[in-house]
PDB file of C-alpha atoms and ligand atoms in Angstrom:
ATOM      1  CA  MET K   6     -29.295  43.334 -21.807  1.00 38.00           C
ATOM      2  CA  PHE K   7     -28.404  40.025 -22.588  1.00 42.00           C
ATOM      3  CA  LYS K   8     -24.714  40.685 -21.846  1.00 42.00           C
ATOM      4  CA  LYS K   9     -25.748  42.719 -18.863  1.00 42.00           C
ATOM      5  CA  LYS K  10     -27.089  40.099 -17.377  1.00 43.00           C
ATOM      6  CA  LYS K  11     -24.151  37.234 -18.066  1.00 44.00           C
ATOM      7  CA  GLY K  12     -21.847  39.708 -16.232  1.00 44.00           C
ATOM      8  CA  LEU K  13     -23.992  39.686 -13.370  1.00 42.00           C
ATOM      9  CA  THR K  14     -24.460  35.719 -12.976  1.00 44.00           C
ATOM     10  CA  ALA K  15     -20.364  35.737 -12.974  1.00 44.00           C
ATOM     11  CA  VAL K  16     -20.060  38.125 -10.324  1.00 43.00           C
ATOM     12  CA  PHE K  17     -23.124  36.559  -8.697  1.00 42.00           C
ATOM     13  CA  LEU K  18     -20.715  32.608  -8.957  1.00 43.00           C
ATOM     14  CA  ILE K  19     -17.352  34.526  -7.652  1.00 43.00           C
ATOM     15  CA  ALA K  20     -19.245  35.226  -4.752  1.00 42.00           C
ATOM     16  CA  CYS K  21     -20.746  32.347  -4.074  1.00 38.00           C
ATOM     17  CA  MET K  22     -17.047  30.525  -4.911  1.00 43.00           C
ATOM     18  CA  SER K  23     -15.617  32.767  -2.069  1.00 42.00           C
ATOM     19  CA  LEU K  24     -18.035  31.639   0.643  1.00 40.00           C
ATOM     20  CA  PHE K  25     -17.792  27.985  -0.681  1.00 41.00           C
ATOM     21  CA  LEU K  26     -13.893  28.565   0.202  1.00 40.00           C
ATOM     22  CA  ALA K  27     -14.120  30.196   2.846  1.00 40.00           C
ATOM     23  CA  ALA K  28     -16.157  27.400   4.450  1.00 39.00           C
ATOM     24  CA  CYS K  29     -13.780  25.147   3.285  1.00 38.00           C
ATOM     25  CA  GLY K  30     -11.147  27.374   4.813  1.00 39.00           C
ATOM     26  CA  GLY K  31     -12.332  26.398   8.433  1.00 39.00           C
ATOM     27  CA  GLN K  32     -11.794  22.884   7.529  1.00 45.00           C
ATOM     28  CA  GLU K  33      -7.971  22.629   7.180  1.00 50.00           C
ATOM     29  CA  ALA K  34      -5.458  20.416   8.554  1.00 60.00           C
ATOM     30  CA  GLY K  35      -3.521  23.290  10.079  1.00 55.00           C
ATOM     31  CA  GLY K  36      -2.215  26.662   9.353  1.00 48.00           C
ATOM     32  CA  LYS K  37      -3.625  29.529  11.161  1.00 46.00           C
ATOM     33  CA  LYS K  38      -7.442  28.318  11.213  1.00 43.00           C
ATOM     34  CA  SER K  39      -7.720  25.325  13.093  1.00 38.00           C
ATOM     35  CA  GLY K  40      -5.244  23.329  15.105  1.00 38.00           C
ATOM     36  CA  SER K  41      -5.757  21.991  18.381  1.00 37.00           C
ATOM     37  CA  GLY K  42      -3.492  24.782  19.624  1.00 41.00           C
ATOM     38  CA  GLY K  43      -4.641  27.094  17.843  1.00 44.00           C
ATOM     39  CA  GLY K  44      -1.319  27.992  16.724  1.00 54.00           C
ATOM     40  CA  ASP K  45       0.483  28.048  13.743  1.00 67.00           C
ATOM     41  CA  LYS K  46       1.234  24.291  13.860  1.00 94.00           C
ATOM     42  CA  LEU K  47       1.429  22.697  10.146  1.00 98.00           C
ATOM     43  CA  VAL K  48       0.134  18.994   9.926  1.00 98.00           C
ATOM     44  CA  GLY K  49       2.226  16.321   7.371  1.00 98.00           C
ATOM     45  CA  GLY K  50       1.459  13.149   6.767  1.00 98.00           C
ATOM     46  CA  THR K  51       4.109  10.416   5.761  1.00 98.00           C
ATOM     47  CA  GLU K  52       4.592   6.834   5.220  1.00 98.00           C
ATOM     48  CA  ALA K  53       7.939   5.878   7.853  1.00 98.00           C
ATOM     49  CA  THR K  54       8.806   2.670   5.933  1.00 98.00           C
ATOM     50  CA  PHE K  55      11.441   4.367   3.781  1.00 98.00           C
ATOM     51  CA  ALA K  56      14.647   4.659   5.744  1.00 98.00           C
ATOM     52  CA  PRO K  57      16.670   6.403   5.107  1.00 98.00           C
ATOM     53  CA  PHE K  58      13.882   9.472   4.498  1.00 98.00           C
ATOM     54  CA  GLU K  59      11.273   8.684   7.015  1.00 98.00           C
ATOM     55  CA  SER K  60      11.100   5.270   9.202  1.00 98.00           C
ATOM     56  CA  LEU K  61       9.806   4.437  12.939  1.00 98.00           C
ATOM     57  CA  ASN K  62      12.628   4.342  15.606  1.00 98.00           C
ATOM     58  CA  ASP K  63      12.530   2.255  19.013  1.00 97.00           C
ATOM     59  CA  LYS K  64       9.951   4.595  20.773  1.00 98.00           C
ATOM     60  CA  GLY K  65       7.729   4.695  17.505  1.00 97.00           C
ATOM     61  CA  GLU K  66       8.823   8.456  16.255  1.00 98.00           C
ATOM     62  CA  ILE K  67       9.647   9.368  12.929  1.00 98.00           C
ATOM     63  CA  VAL K  68      12.976   9.689  12.149  1.00 98.00           C
ATOM     64  CA  GLY K  69      15.141  10.368   9.105  1.00 98.00           C
ATOM     65  CA  ILE K  70      16.237  12.868   6.408  1.00 98.00           C
ATOM     66  CA  ASP K  71      12.763  14.456   5.635  1.00 98.00           C
ATOM     67  CA  VAL K  72      12.248  14.359   9.798  1.00 98.00           C
ATOM     68  CA  ASP K  73      15.421  16.667   9.337  1.00 98.00           C
ATOM     69  CA  VAL K  74      14.691  18.751   6.659  1.00 98.00           C
ATOM     70  CA  LEU K  75      11.289  19.525   7.481  1.00 98.00           C
ATOM     71  CA  SER K  76      12.785  20.136  11.465  1.00 98.00           C
ATOM     72  CA  ALA K  77      15.452  22.729   9.635  1.00 98.00           C
ATOM     73  CA  ILE K  78      12.588  24.469   7.508  1.00 98.00           C
ATOM     74  CA  ALA K  79      10.612  24.897  10.550  1.00 98.00           C
ATOM     75  CA  GLU K  80      13.435  26.184  12.658  1.00 97.00           C
ATOM     76  CA  ALA K  81      14.555  28.811  10.142  1.00 97.00           C
ATOM     77  CA  GLN K  82      10.441  30.295   9.505  1.00 96.00           C
ATOM     78  CA  GLY K  83       9.463  29.274  13.087  1.00 95.00           C
ATOM     79  CA  PHE K  84       6.867  27.119  12.420  1.00 96.00           C
ATOM     80  CA  GLU K  85       5.714  24.299  14.705  1.00 97.00           C
ATOM     81  CA  PHE K  86       4.800  20.946  12.685  1.00 98.00           C
ATOM     82  CA  GLU K  87       3.324  17.900  13.402  1.00 98.00           C
ATOM     83  CA  LEU K  88       3.659  14.816  11.167  1.00 98.00           C
ATOM     84  CA  LYS K  89       1.903  11.542  11.017  1.00 98.00           C
ATOM     85  CA  ASN K  90       2.294   7.900   9.560  1.00 98.00           C
ATOM     86  CA  VAL K  91      -0.083   7.897   7.441  1.00 98.00           C
ATOM     87  CA  GLY K  92       0.405   5.508   5.037  1.00 98.00           C
ATOM     88  CA  TRP K  93       1.708   6.416   1.038  1.00 98.00           C
ATOM     89  CA  GLU K  94      -1.806   6.380  -0.474  1.00 98.00           C
ATOM     90  CA  PRO K  95      -3.433   8.478   2.314  1.00 98.00           C
ATOM     91  CA  VAL K  96      -1.069  11.298   2.269  1.00 98.00           C
ATOM     92  CA  PHE K  97      -2.230  12.129  -1.041  1.00 98.00           C
ATOM     93  CA  GLN K  98      -6.039  11.673  -0.288  1.00 98.00           C
ATOM     94  CA  LYS K  99      -5.450  13.587   2.725  1.00 98.00           C
ATOM     95  CA  ILE K 100      -3.996  16.535   1.193  1.00 98.00           C
ATOM     96  CA  THR K 101      -6.763  16.724  -1.405  1.00 98.00           C
ATOM     97  CA  ASN K 102      -9.430  16.877   1.680  1.00 97.00           C
ATOM     98  CA  GLY K 103      -7.505  19.210   3.849  1.00 97.00           C
ATOM     99  CA  GLU K 104      -6.587  16.772   5.850  1.00 97.00           C
ATOM    100  CA  LEU K 105      -3.267  17.708   6.280  1.00 98.00           C
ATOM    101  CA  ASP K 106      -1.064  20.719   5.092  1.00 98.00           C
ATOM    102  CA  PHE K 107       1.521  18.821   3.363  1.00 98.00           C
ATOM    103  CA  GLY K 108       3.490  15.280   2.364  1.00 98.00           C
ATOM    104  CA  VAL K 109       6.490  14.819   2.921  1.00 98.00           C
ATOM    105  CA  ALA K 110       8.055  11.105   1.791  1.00 98.00           C
ATOM    106  CA  GLY K 111      10.545  11.000  -0.355  1.00 98.00           C
ATOM    107  CA  ILE K 112       8.104  12.287  -3.161  1.00 99.00           C
ATOM    108  CA  THR K 113       9.274  12.570  -6.579  1.00 99.00           C
ATOM    109  CA  ILE K 114       7.852  15.767  -8.276  1.00 98.00           C
ATOM    110  CA  THR K 115       6.620  14.724 -11.397  1.00 98.00           C
ATOM    111  CA  ASP K 116       4.254  16.296 -14.262  1.00 98.00           C
ATOM    112  CA  GLU K 117       1.274  13.924 -13.480  1.00 98.00           C
ATOM    113  CA  ARG K 118       1.355  14.879  -9.536  1.00 98.00           C
ATOM    114  CA  LYS K 119       1.752  18.634 -10.715  1.00 98.00           C
ATOM    115  CA  GLU K 120      -1.822  19.201 -12.169  1.00 98.00           C
ATOM    116  CA  THR K 121      -3.056  18.392  -8.648  1.00 97.00           C
ATOM    117  CA  TYR K 122      -0.655  19.426  -6.090  1.00 98.00           C
ATOM    118  CA  ASP K 123       2.409  21.640  -5.751  1.00 98.00           C
ATOM    119  CA  PHE K 124       5.774  21.540  -4.756  1.00 98.00           C
ATOM    120  CA  THR K 125       8.669  22.867  -3.090  1.00 98.00           C
ATOM    121  CA  GLU K 126      11.899  23.338  -4.917  1.00 98.00           C
ATOM    122  CA  PRO K 127      13.646  20.056  -4.827  1.00 98.00           C
ATOM    123  CA  TYR K 128      15.336  18.955  -1.629  1.00 98.00           C
ATOM    124  CA  TYR K 129      16.966  15.501  -3.041  1.00 98.00           C
ATOM    125  CA  GLN K 130      17.864  14.519  -5.941  1.00 98.00           C
ATOM    126  CA  ALA K 131      17.202  10.304  -6.451  1.00 98.00           C
ATOM    127  CA  ASN K 132      16.081   7.558  -9.164  1.00 98.00           C
ATOM    128  CA  LEU K 133      14.786   4.458  -9.834  1.00 98.00           C
ATOM    129  CA  VAL K 134      17.185   0.954  -9.450  1.00 98.00           C
ATOM    130  CA  ILE K 135      16.181  -2.792 -10.575  1.00 98.00           C
ATOM    131  CA  ILE K 136      16.324  -5.284  -7.192  1.00 98.00           C
ATOM    132  CA  VAL K 137      17.172  -9.096  -8.125  1.00 98.00           C
ATOM    133  CA  LYS K 138      18.389 -12.015  -6.375  1.00 98.00           C
ATOM    134  CA  GLU K 139      22.568 -12.487  -6.385  1.00 97.00           C
ATOM    135  CA  GLY K 140      22.580 -15.047 -10.051  1.00 96.00           C
ATOM    136  CA  SER K 141      19.954 -13.249 -11.359  1.00 98.00           C
ATOM    137  CA  ASP K 142      20.068 -13.669 -15.487  1.00 96.00           C
ATOM    138  CA  ILE K 143      18.211  -9.850 -15.424  1.00 98.00           C
ATOM    139  CA  LYS K 144      21.000  -7.127 -16.512  1.00 97.00           C
ATOM    140  CA  SER K 145      18.944  -4.513 -17.200  1.00 97.00           C
ATOM    141  CA  VAL K 146      15.372  -2.767 -17.832  1.00 98.00           C
ATOM    142  CA  ASP K 147      15.032  -4.800 -20.949  1.00 97.00           C
ATOM    143  CA  ASP K 148      15.124  -7.967 -19.419  1.00 98.00           C
ATOM    144  CA  LEU K 149      12.046  -7.150 -17.224  1.00 98.00           C
ATOM    145  CA  LYS K 150       9.524  -7.218 -19.636  1.00 97.00           C
ATOM    146  CA  ASP K 151       8.031 -11.192 -19.195  1.00 96.00           C
ATOM    147  CA  LYS K 152       9.309 -10.829 -15.948  1.00 98.00           C
ATOM    148  CA  LYS K 153       7.236 -10.594 -12.602  1.00 98.00           C
ATOM    149  CA  VAL K 154       8.345  -7.103 -11.082  1.00 98.00           C
ATOM    150  CA  ALA K 155       7.268  -6.231  -7.621  1.00 98.00           C
ATOM    151  CA  VAL K 156       7.118  -2.056  -6.953  1.00 98.00           C
ATOM    152  CA  GLN K 157       5.490   0.511  -4.276  1.00 98.00           C
ATOM    153  CA  ILE K 158       2.275   1.349  -5.379  1.00 98.00           C
ATOM    154  CA  ASN K 159       1.505   4.120  -7.209  1.00 98.00           C
ATOM    155  CA  THR K 160       4.975   4.865  -6.731  1.00 98.00           C
ATOM    156  CA  THR K 161       7.687   6.712 -10.116  1.00 98.00           C
ATOM    157  CA  GLY K 162       8.893   2.633  -9.930  1.00 98.00           C
ATOM    158  CA  HIS K 163       5.060   1.348 -10.108  1.00 98.00           C
ATOM    159  CA  LYS K 164       5.309   3.926 -13.006  1.00 98.00           C
ATOM    160  CA  ALA K 165       8.613   2.951 -14.155  1.00 98.00           C
ATOM    161  CA  ALA K 166       7.047  -0.995 -14.206  1.00 98.00           C
ATOM    162  CA  GLN K 167       4.269   0.055 -16.704  1.00 98.00           C
ATOM    163  CA  ASP K 168       6.092   1.843 -19.201  1.00 98.00           C
ATOM    164  CA  ILE K 169       8.174  -1.802 -19.629  1.00 98.00           C
ATOM    165  CA  LEU K 170       5.939  -4.254 -19.050  1.00 98.00           C
ATOM    166  CA  GLY K 171       2.838  -2.509 -20.528  1.00 98.00           C
ATOM    167  CA  LYS K 172       0.260  -0.507 -18.408  1.00 97.00           C
ATOM    168  CA  SER K 173      -2.033  -3.063 -17.212  1.00 96.00           C
ATOM    169  CA  ASN K 174       0.370  -6.486 -16.941  1.00 98.00           C
ATOM    170  CA  THR K 175      -0.611  -8.542 -14.635  1.00 98.00           C
ATOM    171  CA  ASN K 176       3.194  -9.682 -13.986  1.00 98.00           C
ATOM    172  CA  ILE K 177       3.324  -6.116 -11.973  1.00 98.00           C
ATOM    173  CA  LYS K 178       3.222  -6.942  -8.604  1.00 98.00           C
ATOM    174  CA  ALA K 179       2.054  -3.289  -6.702  1.00 98.00           C
ATOM    175  CA  TYR K 180       2.514  -3.170  -2.470  1.00 98.00           C
ATOM    176  CA  GLU K 181       1.867  -1.014   0.347  1.00 97.00           C
ATOM    177  CA  ASN K 182       5.426   0.079   0.452  1.00 98.00           C
ATOM    178  CA  GLN K 183       8.899  -0.857  -1.067  1.00 98.00           C
ATOM    179  CA  PRO K 184      10.460  -2.948   1.909  1.00 97.00           C
ATOM    180  CA  THR K 185       7.221  -5.547   1.038  1.00 98.00           C
ATOM    181  CA  ALA K 186       8.230  -5.209  -2.889  1.00 98.00           C
ATOM    182  CA  MET K 187      11.715  -6.037  -2.472  1.00 98.00           C
ATOM    183  CA  GLN K 188      10.535  -8.898   0.363  1.00 97.00           C
ATOM    184  CA  GLN K 189       8.743 -10.225  -2.670  1.00 98.00           C
ATOM    185  CA  VAL K 190      12.195 -11.125  -4.593  1.00 98.00           C
ATOM    186  CA  ARG K 191      13.594 -12.321  -1.540  1.00 97.00           C
ATOM    187  CA  ASN K 192      11.303 -14.778  -1.034  1.00 96.00           C
ATOM    188  CA  GLY K 193      10.569 -15.701  -5.329  1.00 97.00           C
ATOM    189  CA  SER K 194       7.465 -14.209  -5.873  1.00 98.00           C
ATOM    190  CA  ALA K 195       8.957 -11.861  -7.958  1.00 98.00           C
ATOM    191  CA  GLU K 196      12.077 -11.762 -10.021  1.00 98.00           C
ATOM    192  CA  ALA K 197      12.922  -8.233  -9.886  1.00 98.00           C
ATOM    193  CA  ALA K 198      11.474  -5.097  -7.604  1.00 98.00           C
ATOM    194  CA  ILE K 199      11.930  -1.448  -9.039  1.00 98.00           C
ATOM    195  CA  GLY K 200      12.471   1.005  -5.997  1.00 98.00           C
ATOM    196  CA  ASP K 201      14.404   4.483  -5.131  1.00 98.00           C
ATOM    197  CA  ASN K 202      17.986   4.088  -4.931  1.00 98.00           C
ATOM    198  CA  ALA K 203      18.911   4.982  -1.134  1.00 98.00           C
ATOM    199  CA  VAL K 204      16.201   3.384   0.322  1.00 98.00           C
ATOM    200  CA  VAL K 205      17.016  -0.253  -1.898  1.00 98.00           C
ATOM    201  CA  PHE K 206      20.811   0.853  -0.482  1.00 98.00           C
ATOM    202  CA  GLU K 207      19.719   1.423   3.021  1.00 98.00           C
ATOM    203  CA  TYR K 208      17.858  -1.758   3.302  1.00 97.00           C
ATOM    204  CA  LEU K 209      20.513  -3.631   2.470  1.00 96.00           C
ATOM    205  CA  LYS K 210      22.777  -2.197   4.540  1.00 96.00           C
ATOM    206  CA  ASN K 211      20.353  -2.923   7.379  1.00 95.00           C
ATOM    207  CA  ASN K 212      19.383  -6.792   6.135  1.00 94.00           C
ATOM    208  CA  LYS K 213      22.784  -8.464   5.727  1.00 93.00           C
ATOM    209  CA  ASN K 214      22.486 -11.565   4.063  1.00 93.00           C
ATOM    210  CA  THR K 215      19.524 -10.904   2.023  1.00 95.00           C
ATOM    211  CA  GLY K 216      21.047 -12.862  -1.316  1.00 96.00           C
ATOM    212  CA  LEU K 217      19.958  -9.676  -3.089  1.00 97.00           C
ATOM    213  CA  LYS K 218      21.715  -7.055  -5.353  1.00 97.00           C
ATOM    214  CA  VAL K 219      21.173  -3.695  -7.032  1.00 98.00           C
ATOM    215  CA  ILE K 220      21.236  -3.191 -10.796  1.00 98.00           C
ATOM    216  CA  GLU K 221      21.734   0.349 -11.893  1.00 98.00           C
ATOM    217  CA  ASP K 222      20.270   1.202 -15.284  1.00 97.00           C
ATOM    218  CA  ALA K 223      20.895   5.090 -17.109  1.00 96.00           C
ATOM    219  CA  SER K 224      17.368   4.792 -18.715  1.00 96.00           C
ATOM    220  CA  PHE K 225      15.999   5.781 -15.488  1.00 98.00           C
ATOM    221  CA  GLU K 226      16.024   8.947 -14.723  1.00 96.00           C
ATOM    222  CA  LYS K 227      17.061  11.436 -12.452  1.00 97.00           C
ATOM    223  CA  GLU K 228      13.858  11.688  -9.647  1.00 98.00           C
ATOM    224  CA  TYR K 229      14.029  15.302  -7.831  1.00 98.00           C
ATOM    225  CA  TYR K 230      11.734  14.883  -3.981  1.00 98.00           C
ATOM    226  CA  GLY K 231       9.995  17.834  -2.765  1.00 98.00           C
ATOM    227  CA  ILE K 232       7.714  18.602  -0.481  1.00 98.00           C
ATOM    228  CA  MET K 233       3.945  18.456  -1.556  1.00 98.00           C
ATOM    229  CA  VAL K 234       0.877  20.658  -1.070  1.00 98.00           C
ATOM    230  CA  LYS K 235      -2.624  21.320  -2.043  1.00 98.00           C
ATOM    231  CA  LYS K 236      -3.149  22.908  -5.643  1.00 98.00           C
ATOM    232  CA  GLY K 237      -3.077  26.327  -4.500  1.00 98.00           C
ATOM    233  CA  ASN K 238      -1.684  26.312  -0.821  1.00 98.00           C
ATOM    234  CA  LYS K 239       0.472  29.306  -1.724  1.00 98.00           C
ATOM    235  CA  GLU K 240       0.985  30.456   2.238  1.00 97.00           C
ATOM    236  CA  VAL K 241       2.338  26.843   3.145  1.00 98.00           C
ATOM    237  CA  LEU K 242       3.886  26.730  -0.206  1.00 98.00           C
ATOM    238  CA  ASP K 243       5.661  29.845   0.809  1.00 98.00           C
ATOM    239  CA  GLN K 244       6.797  28.988   4.349  1.00 97.00           C
ATOM    240  CA  LEU K 245       8.785  25.559   3.070  1.00 98.00           C
ATOM    241  CA  ASN K 246      10.041  27.083  -0.087  1.00 98.00           C
ATOM    242  CA  GLU K 247      11.546  29.958   2.093  1.00 98.00           C
ATOM    243  CA  GLY K 248      12.733  27.798   4.638  1.00 98.00           C
ATOM    244  CA  LEU K 249      14.213  25.616   2.232  1.00 98.00           C
ATOM    245  CA  LYS K 250      15.723  28.250   0.322  1.00 98.00           C
ATOM    246  CA  LYS K 251      17.508  29.286   3.871  1.00 98.00           C
ATOM    247  CA  ILE K 252      18.867  25.977   4.715  1.00 98.00           C
ATOM    248  CA  LYS K 253      20.244  25.336   1.122  1.00 98.00           C
ATOM    249  CA  GLU K 254      21.810  28.687   1.354  1.00 97.00           C
ATOM    250  CA  ASN K 255      23.161  27.947   4.705  1.00 97.00           C
ATOM    251  CA  GLY K 256      24.716  24.845   4.002  1.00 97.00           C
ATOM    252  CA  LYS K 257      22.374  22.543   6.469  1.00 98.00           C
ATOM    253  CA  LEU K 258      20.673  20.635   3.664  1.00 98.00           C
ATOM    254  CA  ALA K 259      23.326  19.445   2.028  1.00 98.00           C
ATOM    255  CA  GLU K 260      24.613  18.786   5.368  1.00 98.00           C
ATOM    256  CA  ILE K 261      21.467  16.720   6.325  1.00 98.00           C
ATOM    257  CA  THR K 262      20.985  15.047   2.997  1.00 98.00           C
ATOM    258  CA  GLY K 263      24.863  14.546   2.216  1.00 97.00           C
ATOM    259  CA  GLN K 264      24.220  15.480  -1.091  1.00 96.00           C
ATOM    260  CA  GLU K 265      25.145  18.737  -2.917  1.00 92.00           C
ATOM    261  CA  LEU K 266      22.013  20.119  -5.042  1.00 87.00           C
ATOM    262  CA  ASN K 267      22.356  22.458  -7.586  1.00 68.00           C
TER     263      ASN K 267
HETATM  264  N1  LIG P 316      10.078   8.614  -4.861  1.00 65.83           N
HETATM  265  C1  LIG P 316       8.728   7.738  -4.948  1.00 65.83           C
HETATM  266  C2  LIG P 316       7.732   8.481  -6.075  1.00 65.83           C
HETATM  267  O1  LIG P 316       7.618   8.938  -5.532  1.00 65.83           O
HETATM  268  C3  LIG P 316       8.358   6.828  -3.651  1.00 65.83           C
HETATM  269  C4  LIG P 316       8.413   6.896  -2.625  1.00 65.83           C
HETATM  270  C5  LIG P 316       7.896   6.420  -1.921  1.00 65.83           C
HETATM  271  N2  LIG P 316       7.617   7.481  -0.400  1.00 65.83           N
HETATM  272  C6  LIG P 316       7.209   6.674   0.897  1.00 65.83           C
HETATM  273  N3  LIG P 316       7.303   7.152   2.047  1.00 65.83           N
HETATM  274  N4  LIG P 316       7.097   5.271   0.568  1.00 65.83           N
HETATM  275  O2  LIG P 316       6.816   7.593  -6.428  1.00 65.83           O
END
């Protein structure tokens, strides 16, 4: 008798949950359910100060490797998308609350993020580097322990700084974006910055005579970028992964990134 009652409760709970999920589904950002045009348009978010992956051109349009990868995927799959420059932390928040279908922002696939989000297969391999002033006595990760280190907030660079200096060390200075973190080394507010390699090299290419140099340290592990969706959003994830597989196979991805991913 008792057992039976328990079973019924479970059935009732599941029914409630499905109703709840159905209700939530209507508010999702894009997908098939809503979207202004009522079409298949997916809505994504990014933080566009991260050249060569995403930055704003003269017309204020978001351009870069991530946009090209996404466009190629969308073309292969036949869906439309809109990409919004919402800022780094909002990318995560807005995917969680359903305002965005996905995030593409040079986002490293990490075990911690995988607890809350799902990622596509990797589309780019990266690693962190250290940025210091030319003539600095910092030579490696070990020399950072008692230095002021600037990072972009809640990035893998931030996490690396916490691992090196200690999680709540006030010498870690966290900023909204990576260029601002590098700027701190330039103006002397920080002695080093930690950031994603391709973005650092692009910054130095675009800003001559910064007086900055790069230190590569083998202790930074390889990172892989993936497109991120809310955990369990299989529909969008499958769509992205299928397209990604196609552009890996036909050589389009390598053409865009200049990188051969296995
Ligand atoms: N790859 C690093 C991470 O995932 C940094 C990404 C920052 N991206 C950006 N568009 N600002 O933590």
